[in-house]
Amino acid sequence: MIKRPLRLFSAEEQDALVKVLNRVDALGNLWARGFEVYPVDLDSRFVDKFNYFKNELRAQNAKRWLVRIHAIFNVGVRLANERDMGQGVFIDLTMNIVRLRWVIKGRAITISLTESEAKYIRDRLSEGGKPKLARAWVDGENLYIAITFERDVESIQLSDRRLVIDVNSWRNGIVWALVNGKVGSMGRERPNLGCIEMLYKHVTKLGQKYGALKRLGLHKSQYGRRLWREIKATRRRLYAYLKDYAQKLAHKLAQKALKYRAGVIIDDVLEESRRGLMEEGLPNGLAKVYMLYLRRFVKLLTNQLEWYGIPYEFKRLPSTICPVCGNELVQLPNRLMQCPKCGLKANRDEIPIKWALILANL
Ligand SMILES: [Zn+2]
């Protein structure tokens, strides 16, 4: 994703970017609901591309479908001497620039690529990816351009191994295991809980101070405003930390599946984790933090698995039912689980993995 402060553009470009892209966002909602709106003030290719790619977007974005529809562009790339065919977004890797068209009539807006952006695009291309579409939008003070690549995936030759991934709250972590008839290596991935709790406590404490000021009607004072800014900044830091962690972990696990050529089994039923956190008596706000970006993690993970052609399936993997006899397990201290009927004793994290072995006939 390319992100650029609007102030880097000329006044004419800034004006056009804000006006046109926001207008497409607004109209996109109507297009998505099937209205035939052909606004004369916009390049007609915005409607064309929307109609051309809409099924794609629906599949990608089923839940958030009606939230925001961004301007869609077709994409062209120049690696060596390919011709610029006037696509909506043209990426020229010989000069490391992107040309964004249709926003200003008759000319393109040129954006220089950073080294890492150019490298990202090159990497996707060298893996056999083809740019499919780009979306552009303006949010706050920034222009965003996101490019989607697709790949003709030869399905990879799978080994007998499977990678089982049990998604829990961040507090309990995401448990993975490589299995092949039995459990091979296993691990639990967790962000730094101390850091999360510290940031959360800090936000809470500041929030209480701010609340007290508000009751006194002093929250608009200089001190109050500073407090409010600090609350927002700390919260942003907390969110950014978790978001980044989720992204890196998705990458790490997808690479692990690729390395071992292992099909992937995912349990992403999060309701139980949420209840678990409440039962532990965690403050509501902290429980929420521990559930942040888990959906996003699963989405990023499956996107990457699809990219590499690794099959995956979702399976409900129980953690409180005995995988030997089916009896309800009893929880002992230290996350140990015991079956009162057959005597099985195992760490709570291992139960879902044992279930995966049974359910996937491994
Ligand atoms: Zn049992």
CSV table of N, CA and C and ligand atoms in Angstrom, one decimal, residues 322 324-325 339 342, ligand 1:
chain,number,residue,atom,x,y,z
A,322,CYS,N,-12.8,-34.5,25.9
A,322,CYS,CA,-11.7,-35.5,25.8
A,322,CYS,C,-11.6,-36.1,24.4
A,324,VAL,N,-10.1,-38.6,23.6
A,324,VAL,CA,-10.0,-40.1,23.7
A,324,VAL,C,-11.4,-40.7,23.8
A,325,CYS,N,-12.2,-40.2,24.8
A,325,CYS,CA,-13.5,-40.8,25.1
A,325,CYS,C,-14.7,-39.9,24.9
A,339,CYS,N,-9.3,-35.8,32.1
A,339,CYS,CA,-10.6,-36.4,31.9
A,339,CYS,C,-10.9,-37.3,33.0
A,342,CYS,N,-11.5,-41.3,31.5
A,342,CYS,CA,-10.4,-42.2,31.0
A,342,CYS,C,-9.1,-41.8,31.6
B,1,ZN,ZN,-11.4,-39.3,28.3
